[in-house]
mmCIF file of C-alpha atoms and ligand atoms in Angstrom:
data_model
loop_
_atom_site.group_PDB
_atom_site.id
_atom_site.type_symbol
_atom_site.label_atom_id
_atom_site.label_comp_id
_atom_site.label_asym_id
_atom_site.label_seq_id
_atom_site.Cartn_x
_atom_site.Cartn_y
_atom_site.Cartn_z
ATOM 1 C CA UNK A 68 -0.389 11.810 -32.652
ATOM 2 C CA UNK A 69 -2.321 14.561 -30.958
ATOM 3 C CA UNK A 70 -0.491 17.759 -30.002
ATOM 4 C CA UNK A 71 -1.575 21.148 -28.703
ATOM 5 C CA UNK A 72 -1.758 22.779 -32.135
ATOM 6 C CA UNK A 73 -3.920 20.015 -33.646
ATOM 7 C CA UNK A 74 -6.149 19.572 -30.589
ATOM 8 C CA UNK A 75 -9.674 20.611 -31.304
ATOM 9 C CA UNK A 76 -12.670 20.450 -29.085
ATOM 10 C CA UNK A 77 -14.885 17.419 -29.517
ATOM 11 C CA UNK A 78 -18.473 17.230 -28.314
ATOM 12 C CA UNK A 79 -19.848 13.707 -27.946
ATOM 13 C CA UNK A 80 -23.222 12.239 -27.051
ATOM 14 C CA UNK A 81 -22.749 9.086 -24.954
ATOM 15 C CA UNK A 82 -25.357 6.345 -24.572
ATOM 16 C CA UNK A 83 -25.213 3.534 -21.999
ATOM 17 C CA UNK A 84 -27.650 0.594 -21.997
ATOM 18 C CA UNK A 85 -25.518 -2.442 -21.171
ATOM 19 C CA UNK A 86 -27.257 -3.403 -17.951
ATOM 20 C CA UNK A 87 -30.139 -1.941 -15.931
ATOM 21 C CA UNK A 88 -29.350 1.759 -16.172
ATOM 22 C CA UNK A 89 -30.452 3.783 -19.167
ATOM 23 C CA UNK A 90 -28.118 6.745 -19.516
ATOM 24 C CA UNK A 91 -27.330 9.591 -21.894
ATOM 25 C CA UNK A 92 -24.753 12.346 -21.503
ATOM 26 C CA UNK A 93 -22.971 15.070 -23.420
ATOM 27 C CA UNK A 94 -19.253 15.575 -22.821
ATOM 28 C CA UNK A 95 -16.857 18.114 -24.304
ATOM 29 C CA UNK A 96 -13.218 17.085 -24.699
ATOM 30 C CA UNK A 97 -10.893 20.041 -24.968
ATOM 31 C CA UNK A 98 -7.681 18.005 -25.060
ATOM 32 C CA UNK A 99 -5.936 15.071 -23.360
ATOM 33 C CA UNK A 100 -7.185 14.808 -19.771
ATOM 34 C CA UNK A 101 -9.322 17.902 -20.261
ATOM 35 C CA UNK A 102 -13.025 17.127 -20.357
ATOM 36 C CA UNK A 103 -16.226 18.747 -19.218
ATOM 37 C CA UNK A 104 -19.553 17.074 -18.536
ATOM 38 C CA UNK A 105 -22.286 19.194 -20.115
ATOM 39 C CA UNK A 106 -25.067 16.837 -19.032
ATOM 40 C CA UNK A 107 -25.307 13.381 -17.490
ATOM 41 C CA UNK A 108 -28.709 11.738 -17.112
ATOM 42 C CA UNK A 109 -29.111 8.282 -15.565
ATOM 43 C CA UNK A 110 -32.413 6.458 -15.181
ATOM 44 C CA UNK A 111 -32.254 3.288 -13.074
ATOM 45 C CA UNK A 112 -34.799 0.543 -13.730
ATOM 46 C CA UNK A 113 -35.023 -0.548 -10.103
ATOM 47 C CA UNK A 114 -38.821 -0.854 -9.948
ATOM 48 C CA UNK A 115 -38.986 -2.956 -13.105
ATOM 49 C CA UNK A 116 -36.719 -5.643 -11.602
ATOM 50 C CA UNK A 117 -37.525 -5.363 -7.894
ATOM 51 C CA UNK A 118 -40.039 -8.211 -7.848
ATOM 52 C CA UNK A 119 -37.437 -10.589 -9.321
ATOM 53 C CA UNK A 120 -34.544 -9.716 -6.951
ATOM 54 C CA UNK A 121 -32.199 -9.311 -9.908
ATOM 55 C CA UNK A 122 -32.013 -8.052 -13.466
ATOM 56 C CA UNK A 123 -34.255 -9.712 -16.066
ATOM 57 C CA UNK A 124 -32.563 -9.147 -19.467
ATOM 58 C CA UNK A 125 -35.763 -8.972 -21.521
ATOM 59 C CA UNK A 126 -37.369 -6.481 -19.138
ATOM 60 C CA UNK A 127 -34.173 -4.407 -19.154
ATOM 61 C CA UNK A 128 -34.106 -4.205 -22.958
ATOM 62 C CA UNK A 129 -37.753 -3.143 -23.148
ATOM 63 C CA UNK A 130 -37.265 -0.526 -20.454
ATOM 64 C CA UNK A 131 -34.303 0.951 -22.386
ATOM 65 C CA UNK A 132 -36.480 1.241 -25.513
ATOM 66 C CA UNK A 133 -39.185 3.047 -23.569
ATOM 67 C CA UNK A 134 -37.014 5.819 -22.127
ATOM 68 C CA UNK A 135 -33.889 6.199 -24.252
ATOM 69 C CA UNK A 136 -35.180 8.722 -26.823
ATOM 70 C CA UNK A 137 -36.542 10.989 -24.105
ATOM 71 C CA UNK A 138 -33.297 10.711 -22.127
ATOM 72 C CA UNK A 139 -31.200 11.688 -25.156
ATOM 73 C CA UNK A 140 -33.451 14.716 -25.780
ATOM 74 C CA UNK A 141 -33.128 15.640 -22.122
ATOM 75 C CA UNK A 142 -29.320 15.283 -22.191
ATOM 76 C CA UNK A 143 -29.048 17.555 -25.242
ATOM 77 C CA UNK A 144 -31.449 20.091 -23.744
ATOM 78 C CA UNK A 145 -29.547 20.173 -20.463
ATOM 79 C CA UNK A 146 -26.269 20.627 -22.377
ATOM 80 C CA UNK A 147 -27.908 23.494 -24.273
ATOM 81 C CA UNK A 148 -27.122 22.040 -27.693
ATOM 82 C CA UNK A 149 -28.825 20.304 -30.624
ATOM 83 C CA UNK A 150 -27.666 17.339 -32.721
ATOM 84 C CA UNK A 151 -25.878 19.766 -35.083
ATOM 85 C CA UNK A 152 -23.363 20.668 -32.363
ATOM 86 C CA UNK A 153 -22.198 17.044 -31.967
ATOM 87 C CA UNK A 154 -18.918 15.733 -33.374
ATOM 88 C CA UNK A 155 -19.803 12.089 -32.792
ATOM 89 C CA UNK A 156 -22.163 9.613 -31.142
ATOM 90 C CA UNK A 157 -20.856 6.999 -28.721
ATOM 91 C CA UNK A 158 -22.743 4.013 -27.350
ATOM 92 C CA UNK A 159 -21.715 1.031 -25.284
ATOM 93 C CA UNK A 160 -21.249 -1.843 -27.752
ATOM 94 C CA UNK A 161 -20.297 -4.433 -25.093
ATOM 95 C CA UNK A 162 -19.806 -6.281 -22.865
ATOM 96 C CA UNK A 163 -23.254 -6.606 -21.303
ATOM 97 C CA UNK A 164 -26.767 -7.889 -21.874
ATOM 98 C CA UNK A 165 -27.131 -8.220 -25.623
ATOM 99 C CA UNK A 166 -30.720 -6.939 -25.889
ATOM 100 C CA UNK A 167 -29.935 -3.742 -24.031
ATOM 101 C CA UNK A 168 -26.682 -3.215 -25.934
ATOM 102 C CA UNK A 169 -28.567 -3.478 -29.224
ATOM 103 C CA UNK A 170 -31.075 -0.826 -28.126
ATOM 104 C CA UNK A 171 -28.354 1.730 -27.348
ATOM 105 C CA UNK A 172 -26.063 0.886 -30.255
ATOM 106 C CA UNK A 173 -28.891 0.898 -32.821
ATOM 107 C CA UNK A 174 -30.075 4.281 -31.560
ATOM 108 C CA UNK A 175 -26.538 5.661 -31.857
ATOM 109 C CA UNK A 176 -26.239 4.238 -35.371
ATOM 110 C CA UNK A 177 -29.524 5.887 -36.389
ATOM 111 C CA UNK A 178 -28.360 9.291 -35.109
ATOM 112 C CA UNK A 179 -24.935 8.852 -36.733
ATOM 113 C CA UNK A 180 -26.508 7.885 -40.079
ATOM 114 C CA UNK A 181 -29.117 10.650 -40.028
ATOM 115 C CA UNK A 182 -26.626 13.358 -39.041
ATOM 116 C CA UNK A 183 -23.551 12.092 -40.894
ATOM 117 C CA UNK A 184 -21.615 11.748 -37.636
ATOM 118 C CA UNK A 185 -18.899 9.255 -36.676
ATOM 119 C CA UNK A 186 -20.133 6.285 -34.615
ATOM 120 C CA UNK A 187 -18.076 5.190 -31.608
ATOM 121 C CA UNK A 188 -18.840 1.711 -30.295
ATOM 122 C CA UNK A 189 -17.371 1.843 -26.806
ATOM 123 C CA UNK A 190 -16.212 -0.989 -24.576
ATOM 124 C CA UNK A 191 -18.103 -0.443 -21.308
ATOM 125 C CA UNK A 192 -15.053 -1.490 -19.276
ATOM 126 C CA UNK A 193 -12.949 1.092 -21.087
ATOM 127 C CA UNK A 194 -15.553 3.661 -20.061
ATOM 128 C CA UNK A 195 -14.962 2.763 -16.410
ATOM 129 C CA UNK A 196 -11.178 2.512 -16.952
ATOM 130 C CA UNK A 197 -10.775 6.015 -18.413
ATOM 131 C CA UNK A 198 -13.246 7.920 -16.193
ATOM 132 C CA UNK A 199 -10.431 9.403 -14.067
ATOM 133 C CA UNK A 200 -9.180 11.168 -17.194
ATOM 134 C CA UNK A 201 -12.478 13.020 -17.325
ATOM 135 C CA UNK A 202 -12.878 13.649 -13.606
ATOM 136 C CA UNK A 203 -9.314 14.587 -12.679
ATOM 137 C CA UNK A 204 -7.264 14.611 -15.859
ATOM 138 C CA UNK A 205 -5.256 11.505 -14.934
ATOM 139 C CA UNK A 206 -3.609 9.973 -17.991
ATOM 140 C CA UNK A 207 -2.150 6.440 -18.344
ATOM 141 C CA UNK A 208 -0.074 4.581 -17.431
ATOM 142 C CA UNK A 209 -1.721 3.511 -14.191
ATOM 143 C CA UNK A 210 -2.761 0.412 -12.291
ATOM 144 C CA UNK A 211 -6.528 -0.137 -12.325
ATOM 145 C CA UNK A 212 -8.812 -2.101 -10.034
ATOM 146 C CA UNK A 213 -12.092 -2.504 -11.895
ATOM 147 C CA UNK A 214 -14.824 -3.792 -9.617
ATOM 148 C CA UNK A 215 -18.396 -3.842 -10.921
ATOM 149 C CA UNK A 216 -21.462 -6.051 -11.063
ATOM 150 C CA UNK A 217 -20.047 -8.164 -13.887
ATOM 151 C CA UNK A 218 -16.274 -7.761 -13.582
ATOM 152 C CA UNK A 219 -13.447 -7.873 -11.089
ATOM 153 C CA UNK A 220 -10.046 -7.265 -12.606
ATOM 154 C CA UNK A 221 -6.664 -5.750 -11.957
ATOM 155 C CA UNK A 222 -5.298 -4.199 -15.134
ATOM 156 C CA UNK A 223 -2.344 -2.182 -16.220
ATOM 157 C CA UNK A 224 -3.672 0.665 -18.353
ATOM 158 C CA UNK A 225 -0.712 1.278 -20.672
ATOM 159 C CA UNK A 226 -2.583 3.884 -22.707
ATOM 160 C CA UNK A 227 -6.175 4.441 -23.819
ATOM 161 C CA UNK A 228 -6.997 1.314 -25.823
ATOM 162 C CA UNK A 229 -4.076 -0.795 -24.522
ATOM 163 C CA UNK A 230 -4.572 -2.924 -21.410
ATOM 164 C CA UNK A 231 -2.707 -5.763 -19.740
ATOM 165 C CA UNK A 232 -4.846 -7.887 -17.453
ATOM 166 C CA UNK A 233 -2.951 -8.922 -14.350
ATOM 167 C CA UNK A 234 -5.734 -10.524 -12.316
ATOM 168 C CA UNK A 235 -9.365 -11.513 -12.638
ATOM 169 C CA UNK A 236 -12.026 -13.367 -10.694
ATOM 170 C CA UNK A 237 -12.253 -17.131 -10.919
ATOM 171 C CA UNK A 238 -15.977 -17.076 -10.160
ATOM 172 C CA UNK A 239 -18.265 -14.255 -8.995
ATOM 173 C CA UNK A 240 -17.614 -10.585 -9.653
ATOM 174 C CA UNK A 241 -17.319 -8.508 -6.486
ATOM 175 C CA UNK A 242 -20.502 -6.499 -7.161
ATOM 176 C CA UNK A 243 -22.308 -9.776 -7.778
ATOM 177 C CA UNK A 244 -21.063 -11.056 -4.387
ATOM 178 C CA UNK A 245 -22.469 -7.914 -2.732
ATOM 179 C CA UNK A 246 -25.765 -8.326 -4.602
ATOM 180 C CA UNK A 247 -26.067 -12.023 -3.665
ATOM 181 C CA UNK A 248 -25.257 -11.264 -0.030
ATOM 182 C CA UNK A 249 -27.974 -8.616 0.044
ATOM 183 C CA UNK A 250 -30.492 -10.975 -1.548
ATOM 184 C CA UNK A 251 -29.660 -13.732 0.920
ATOM 185 C CA UNK A 252 -30.186 -11.338 3.821
ATOM 186 C CA UNK A 253 -33.457 -10.028 2.397
ATOM 187 C CA UNK A 254 -32.036 -6.578 1.600
ATOM 188 C CA UNK A 255 -32.818 -4.536 -1.509
ATOM 189 C CA UNK A 256 -31.257 -4.463 -4.983
ATOM 190 C CA UNK A 257 -28.649 -3.350 -5.984
ATOM 191 C CA UNK A 258 -27.100 -4.936 -2.950
ATOM 192 C CA UNK A 259 -23.810 -3.055 -2.644
ATOM 193 C CA UNK A 260 -25.172 0.162 -1.157
ATOM 194 C CA UNK A 261 -27.560 -1.841 1.101
ATOM 195 C CA UNK A 262 -24.777 -4.033 2.484
ATOM 196 C CA UNK A 263 -22.612 -0.956 3.029
ATOM 197 C CA UNK A 264 -25.416 0.830 4.868
ATOM 198 C CA UNK A 265 -26.137 -2.107 7.217
ATOM 199 C CA UNK A 266 -22.421 -2.787 7.731
ATOM 200 C CA UNK A 267 -22.013 0.676 9.236
ATOM 201 C CA UNK A 268 -24.000 -0.489 12.297
ATOM 202 C CA UNK A 269 -22.364 -3.922 12.540
ATOM 203 C CA UNK A 270 -19.428 -5.674 14.189
ATOM 204 C CA UNK A 271 -16.912 -6.777 11.525
ATOM 205 C CA UNK A 272 -15.235 -9.220 13.932
ATOM 206 C CA UNK A 273 -18.350 -11.191 14.942
ATOM 207 C CA UNK A 274 -18.218 -13.752 12.107
ATOM 208 C CA UNK A 275 -14.930 -15.334 11.107
ATOM 209 C CA UNK A 276 -15.465 -15.471 7.332
ATOM 210 C CA UNK A 277 -12.815 -16.831 4.923
ATOM 211 C CA UNK A 278 -10.482 -14.584 2.917
ATOM 212 C CA UNK A 279 -10.147 -16.558 -0.369
ATOM 213 C CA UNK A 280 -6.926 -16.355 -2.423
ATOM 214 C CA UNK A 281 -4.946 -14.468 0.232
ATOM 215 C CA UNK A 282 -1.217 -14.637 -0.497
ATOM 216 C CA UNK A 283 -1.561 -16.269 -3.928
ATOM 217 C CA UNK A 284 1.210 -15.359 -6.349
ATOM 218 C CA UNK A 285 -1.027 -14.001 -9.109
ATOM 219 C CA UNK A 286 -3.517 -11.264 -8.264
ATOM 220 C CA UNK A 287 -6.658 -13.271 -9.013
ATOM 221 C CA UNK A 288 -9.843 -13.229 -6.950
ATOM 222 C CA UNK A 289 -12.484 -15.712 -5.839
ATOM 223 C CA UNK A 290 -15.643 -14.909 -3.909
ATOM 224 C CA UNK A 291 -17.771 -18.048 -4.054
ATOM 225 C CA UNK A 292 -16.288 -19.562 -0.859
ATOM 226 C CA UNK A 293 -16.985 -16.357 1.027
ATOM 227 C CA UNK A 294 -20.545 -16.361 -0.264
ATOM 228 C CA UNK A 295 -21.084 -19.954 0.893
ATOM 229 C CA UNK A 296 -19.610 -19.248 4.343
ATOM 230 C CA UNK A 297 -21.887 -16.236 4.703
ATOM 231 C CA UNK A 298 -24.926 -18.306 3.732
ATOM 232 C CA UNK A 299 -24.049 -20.917 6.396
ATOM 233 C CA UNK A 300 -23.580 -18.234 9.052
ATOM 234 C CA UNK A 301 -26.935 -16.686 8.130
ATOM 235 C CA UNK A 302 -28.696 -20.076 8.177
ATOM 236 C CA UNK A 303 -27.328 -20.827 11.640
ATOM 237 C CA UNK A 304 -28.933 -17.636 12.917
ATOM 238 C CA UNK A 305 -32.268 -17.942 11.185
ATOM 239 C CA UNK A 306 -34.346 -15.913 11.868
ATOM 240 C CA UNK A 307 -31.700 -13.190 11.894
ATOM 241 C CA UNK A 308 -32.259 -10.019 13.899
ATOM 242 C CA UNK A 309 -31.458 -6.521 12.577
ATOM 243 C CA UNK A 310 -28.207 -6.628 14.564
ATOM 244 C CA UNK A 311 -27.326 -10.069 13.160
ATOM 245 C CA UNK A 312 -27.800 -8.697 9.644
ATOM 246 C CA UNK A 313 -25.666 -5.662 10.400
ATOM 247 C CA UNK A 314 -22.919 -7.906 11.846
ATOM 248 C CA UNK A 315 -23.074 -10.253 8.846
ATOM 249 C CA UNK A 316 -22.798 -7.292 6.449
ATOM 250 C CA UNK A 317 -19.902 -5.807 8.395
ATOM 251 C CA UNK A 318 -18.087 -9.162 8.572
ATOM 252 C CA UNK A 319 -18.632 -9.720 4.842
ATOM 253 C CA UNK A 320 -17.414 -6.246 3.931
ATOM 254 C CA UNK A 321 -14.381 -6.625 6.144
ATOM 255 C CA UNK A 322 -13.445 -9.955 4.479
ATOM 256 C CA UNK A 323 -13.886 -8.333 1.064
ATOM 257 C CA UNK A 324 -11.638 -5.418 2.037
ATOM 258 C CA UNK A 325 -8.903 -7.769 3.285
ATOM 259 C CA UNK A 326 -9.031 -9.774 0.046
ATOM 260 C CA UNK A 327 -9.034 -6.738 -2.229
ATOM 261 C CA UNK A 328 -6.171 -5.112 -0.316
ATOM 262 C CA UNK A 329 -4.073 -8.293 -0.473
ATOM 263 C CA UNK A 330 -4.735 -8.857 -4.185
ATOM 264 C CA UNK A 331 -4.098 -5.194 -4.994
ATOM 265 C CA UNK A 332 -0.806 -5.269 -3.065
ATOM 266 C CA UNK A 333 0.250 -8.269 -5.160
ATOM 267 C CA UNK A 334 -0.631 -6.401 -8.373
ATOM 268 C CA UNK A 335 1.275 -3.332 -7.158
ATOM 269 C CA UNK A 336 4.419 -5.426 -6.699
ATOM 270 C CA UNK A 337 4.004 -6.868 -10.218
ATOM 271 C CA UNK A 338 3.227 -3.413 -11.650
ATOM 272 C CA UNK A 339 6.726 -2.203 -10.798
ATOM 273 C CA UNK A 340 8.203 -5.173 -12.691
ATOM 274 C CA UNK A 341 5.783 -4.775 -15.615
ATOM 275 C CA UNK A 342 5.716 -1.027 -16.110
ATOM 276 C CA UNK A 343 9.290 -0.292 -15.030
ATOM 277 C CA UNK A 344 10.560 1.243 -11.801
ATOM 278 C CA UNK A 345 10.182 4.768 -13.210
ATOM 279 C CA UNK A 346 6.471 4.338 -14.027
ATOM 280 C CA UNK A 347 4.245 6.732 -12.058
ATOM 281 C CA UNK A 348 2.619 4.969 -9.118
ATOM 282 C CA UNK A 349 -1.053 5.700 -9.654
ATOM 283 C CA UNK A 350 -3.707 3.265 -8.419
ATOM 284 C CA UNK A 351 -7.182 3.826 -9.831
ATOM 285 C CA UNK A 352 -10.380 2.188 -8.597
ATOM 286 C CA UNK A 353 -13.373 2.154 -10.924
ATOM 287 C CA UNK A 354 -16.739 0.435 -11.402
ATOM 288 C CA UNK A 355 -19.791 0.414 -9.143
ATOM 289 C CA UNK A 356 -18.115 -1.230 -6.136
ATOM 290 C CA UNK A 357 -15.515 1.556 -6.101
ATOM 291 C CA UNK A 358 -18.298 3.665 -4.570
ATOM 292 C CA UNK A 359 -17.946 1.607 -1.361
ATOM 293 C CA UNK A 360 -16.440 3.837 1.341
ATOM 294 C CA UNK A 361 -14.983 1.032 3.469
ATOM 295 C CA UNK A 362 -13.161 -0.331 0.436
ATOM 296 C CA UNK A 363 -11.870 3.118 -0.470
ATOM 297 C CA UNK A 364 -10.597 3.644 3.059
ATOM 298 C CA UNK A 365 -8.832 0.243 3.102
ATOM 299 C CA UNK A 366 -7.197 0.969 -0.249
ATOM 300 C CA UNK A 367 -6.186 4.429 0.890
ATOM 301 C CA UNK A 368 -4.234 2.846 3.750
ATOM 302 C CA UNK A 369 -2.622 0.368 1.363
ATOM 303 C CA UNK A 370 -1.652 3.127 -1.067
ATOM 304 C CA UNK A 371 -0.082 5.165 1.736
ATOM 305 C CA UNK A 372 2.017 2.103 2.685
ATOM 306 C CA UNK A 373 3.059 1.292 -0.879
ATOM 307 C CA UNK A 374 3.635 4.842 -2.080
ATOM 308 C CA UNK A 375 0.866 4.769 -4.678
ATOM 309 C CA UNK A 376 -1.503 7.698 -5.215
ATOM 310 C CA UNK A 377 -5.130 6.556 -4.996
ATOM 311 C CA UNK A 378 -7.616 7.866 -7.544
ATOM 312 C CA UNK A 379 -11.340 7.244 -7.782
ATOM 313 C CA UNK A 380 -14.158 9.011 -9.541
ATOM 314 C CA UNK A 381 -16.972 10.417 -7.402
ATOM 315 C CA UNK A 382 -19.568 7.744 -6.535
ATOM 316 C CA UNK A 383 -22.113 8.721 -9.192
ATOM 317 C CA UNK A 384 -19.460 8.385 -11.902
ATOM 318 C CA UNK A 385 -18.299 4.989 -10.559
ATOM 319 C CA UNK A 386 -21.677 3.392 -11.244
ATOM 320 C CA UNK A 387 -22.882 3.149 -14.840
ATOM 321 C CA UNK A 388 -23.406 6.437 -16.656
ATOM 322 C CA UNK A 389 -23.323 7.974 -20.125
ATOM 323 C CA UNK A 390 -20.539 10.487 -19.419
ATOM 324 C CA UNK A 391 -17.906 7.753 -19.168
ATOM 325 C CA UNK A 392 -19.080 6.338 -22.509
ATOM 326 C CA UNK A 393 -19.003 9.781 -24.167
ATOM 327 C CA UNK A 394 -15.498 10.375 -22.770
ATOM 328 C CA UNK A 395 -14.153 6.996 -23.939
ATOM 329 C CA UNK A 396 -15.750 7.700 -27.344
ATOM 330 C CA UNK A 397 -14.105 11.133 -27.455
ATOM 331 C CA UNK A 398 -10.736 9.527 -26.686
ATOM 332 C CA UNK A 399 -11.201 7.207 -29.663
ATOM 333 C CA UNK A 400 -12.271 9.990 -31.998
ATOM 334 C CA UNK A 401 -9.293 12.107 -30.892
ATOM 335 C CA UNK A 402 -7.049 9.225 -32.000
ATOM 336 C CA UNK A 403 -8.820 9.219 -35.365
ATOM 337 C CA UNK A 404 -10.706 5.995 -34.645
ATOM 338 C CA UNK A 405 -14.404 5.447 -35.335
ATOM 339 C CA UNK A 406 -16.571 2.418 -36.090
ATOM 340 C CA UNK A 407 -18.581 1.219 -39.093
ATOM 341 C CA UNK A 408 -22.367 1.503 -38.992
ATOM 342 C CA UNK A 409 -22.665 -2.281 -39.206
ATOM 343 C CA UNK A 410 -20.668 -2.800 -36.004
ATOM 344 C CA UNK A 411 -22.161 -5.636 -33.944
ATOM 345 C CA UNK A 412 -22.868 -5.501 -30.205
ATOM 346 C CA UNK A 413 -20.786 -7.970 -28.163
ATOM 347 C CA UNK A 414 -22.019 -9.681 -25.005
ATOM 348 C CA UNK A 415 -18.410 -10.546 -24.175
ATOM 349 C CA UNK A 416 -15.540 -8.166 -24.906
ATOM 350 C CA UNK A 417 -12.413 -8.424 -22.732
ATOM 351 C CA UNK A 418 -10.185 -5.343 -22.448
ATOM 352 C CA UNK A 419 -7.125 -7.536 -22.838
ATOM 353 C CA UNK A 420 -7.978 -10.138 -25.489
ATOM 354 C CA UNK A 421 -4.552 -11.755 -25.097
ATOM 355 C CA UNK A 422 -4.865 -12.500 -21.378
ATOM 356 C CA UNK A 423 -4.491 -16.217 -20.709
ATOM 357 C CA UNK A 424 -7.517 -17.811 -19.014
ATOM 358 C CA UNK A 425 -7.056 -17.849 -15.245
ATOM 359 C CA UNK A 426 -7.062 -21.376 -13.861
ATOM 360 C CA UNK A 427 -10.597 -22.401 -13.062
ATOM 361 C CA UNK A 428 -12.035 -19.193 -14.509
ATOM 362 C CA UNK A 429 -15.606 -19.107 -15.695
ATOM 363 C CA UNK A 430 -16.686 -17.041 -18.669
ATOM 364 C CA UNK A 431 -16.299 -13.735 -16.916
ATOM 365 C CA UNK A 432 -12.541 -13.313 -17.364
HETATM 366 O O1 LIG B 618 -20.416 -0.497 -12.642
HETATM 367 P P1 LIG B 618 -21.814 -0.832 -12.251
HETATM 368 O O2 LIG B 618 -22.789 0.300 -12.046
HETATM 369 O O3 LIG B 618 -22.472 -1.796 -13.276
HETATM 370 C C1 LIG B 618 -21.760 -2.812 -13.911
HETATM 371 O O4 LIG B 618 -21.045 -2.497 -14.881
HETATM 372 O O5 LIG B 618 -21.857 -3.948 -13.399
HETATM 373 O O6 LIG B 618 -21.715 -1.713 -10.914
HETATM 374 C C2 LIG B 618 -22.851 -2.169 -10.288
HETATM 375 C C3 LIG B 618 -22.421 -2.970 -9.081
HETATM 376 C C4 LIG B 618 -23.586 -3.666 -8.372
HETATM 377 O O7 LIG B 618 -23.232 -5.002 -8.150
HETATM 378 C C5 LIG B 618 -23.719 -2.882 -7.078
HETATM 379 O O8 LIG B 618 -24.221 -3.668 -6.000
HETATM 380 C C6 LIG B 618 -22.294 -2.449 -6.841
HETATM 381 O O9 LIG B 618 -21.809 -2.119 -8.104
HETATM 382 N N1 LIG B 618 -22.234 -1.296 -5.939
HETATM 383 C C7 LIG B 618 -21.661 -1.322 -4.713
HETATM 384 C C8 LIG B 618 -21.866 -0.042 -4.138
HETATM 385 N N2 LIG B 618 -22.545 0.725 -5.044
HETATM 386 C C9 LIG B 618 -22.754 -0.065 -6.142
HETATM 387 N N3 LIG B 618 -21.018 -2.313 -4.065
HETATM 388 C C10 LIG B 618 -20.574 -2.060 -2.815
HETATM 389 N N4 LIG B 618 -20.748 -0.872 -2.193
HETATM 390 C C11 LIG B 618 -21.381 0.154 -2.807
HETATM 391 N N5 LIG B 618 -21.561 1.323 -2.181
HETATM 392 ZN ZN1 LIG B 619 -20.376 -0.769 -15.261
#
């Protein structure tokens, strides 16, 4: 167990290559909930994938190879340190696109082997889940809504490394639903920020889109019906004007907010039962979609009604970055945990391996 007298500072290099962002960062952990970002460099691969309207795994992996070494050098330079000042090297080991994961993890292994440093193979979702510890010192237990391009889950974070999944999506992830909506409407990629931007000029009441799963007992999600309804509405308008697109985006975002608020309220009620009435009522939103301001505002209202305190990292630390990986790695090292140099990357790696499959769930649970 860590206590004040045994706490020592840990400096970690964090590498993130699980999707289409190449990222490297240096983070110093001074103690539980006490971290400092010394550098945080993110290079998006937008141009490489733009022509395809989505991420091409092989292109992503090659693009990581091309820039990762330079990004690591830049992160160290910006932090004002060399490899000798590091206490460990962390890289995302899963879940994600396997080619990209292997690029980052192999690079981390090479640095760890050459410098005799501990290797920390980090679960990307844990990186998102623990970011609030770095940004505002919030420690578990808390209720977490993790909404990204590949995942949509409600989890109880019991402590770092121990998660109970309460709800998950039966089909698309929420970020994926935003991205598909944007693609359908001819907007750019990634779609979330584009949909949010157009929604700001739109009428959320113009299209009566469905709110899937509302009122269901378990806090699961489903977005495919909403996606289909949006496609039909868009087809009926074709060709859609700028205002039509804005109204479609606003109506979509409003349906999403209603669903997420309802599902989160259900998880909040279960959280009391699960964690005990005395458990602190903290509600954390993480992952790329947590950058969405309309969603944050809707959840703020819910939290005020349910007596939960809402926590979210700043937007640039909600989307993929190396700092969250370094921080999650530092948390592991502080607990005395590190990984063998032959650790394998994992395309699939649930935070709660014991969670029963949700009825009708695809492989994303
Ligand atoms: O966490 P993240 O960077 O990568 C994954 O781990 O998936 O999340 C990326 C996702 C994308 O689907 C993107 O469209 C979505 O987050 N996103 C947003 C916003 N910013 C990013 N969705 C809605 N509103 C936003 N402002
Ligand atoms: Zn992510």
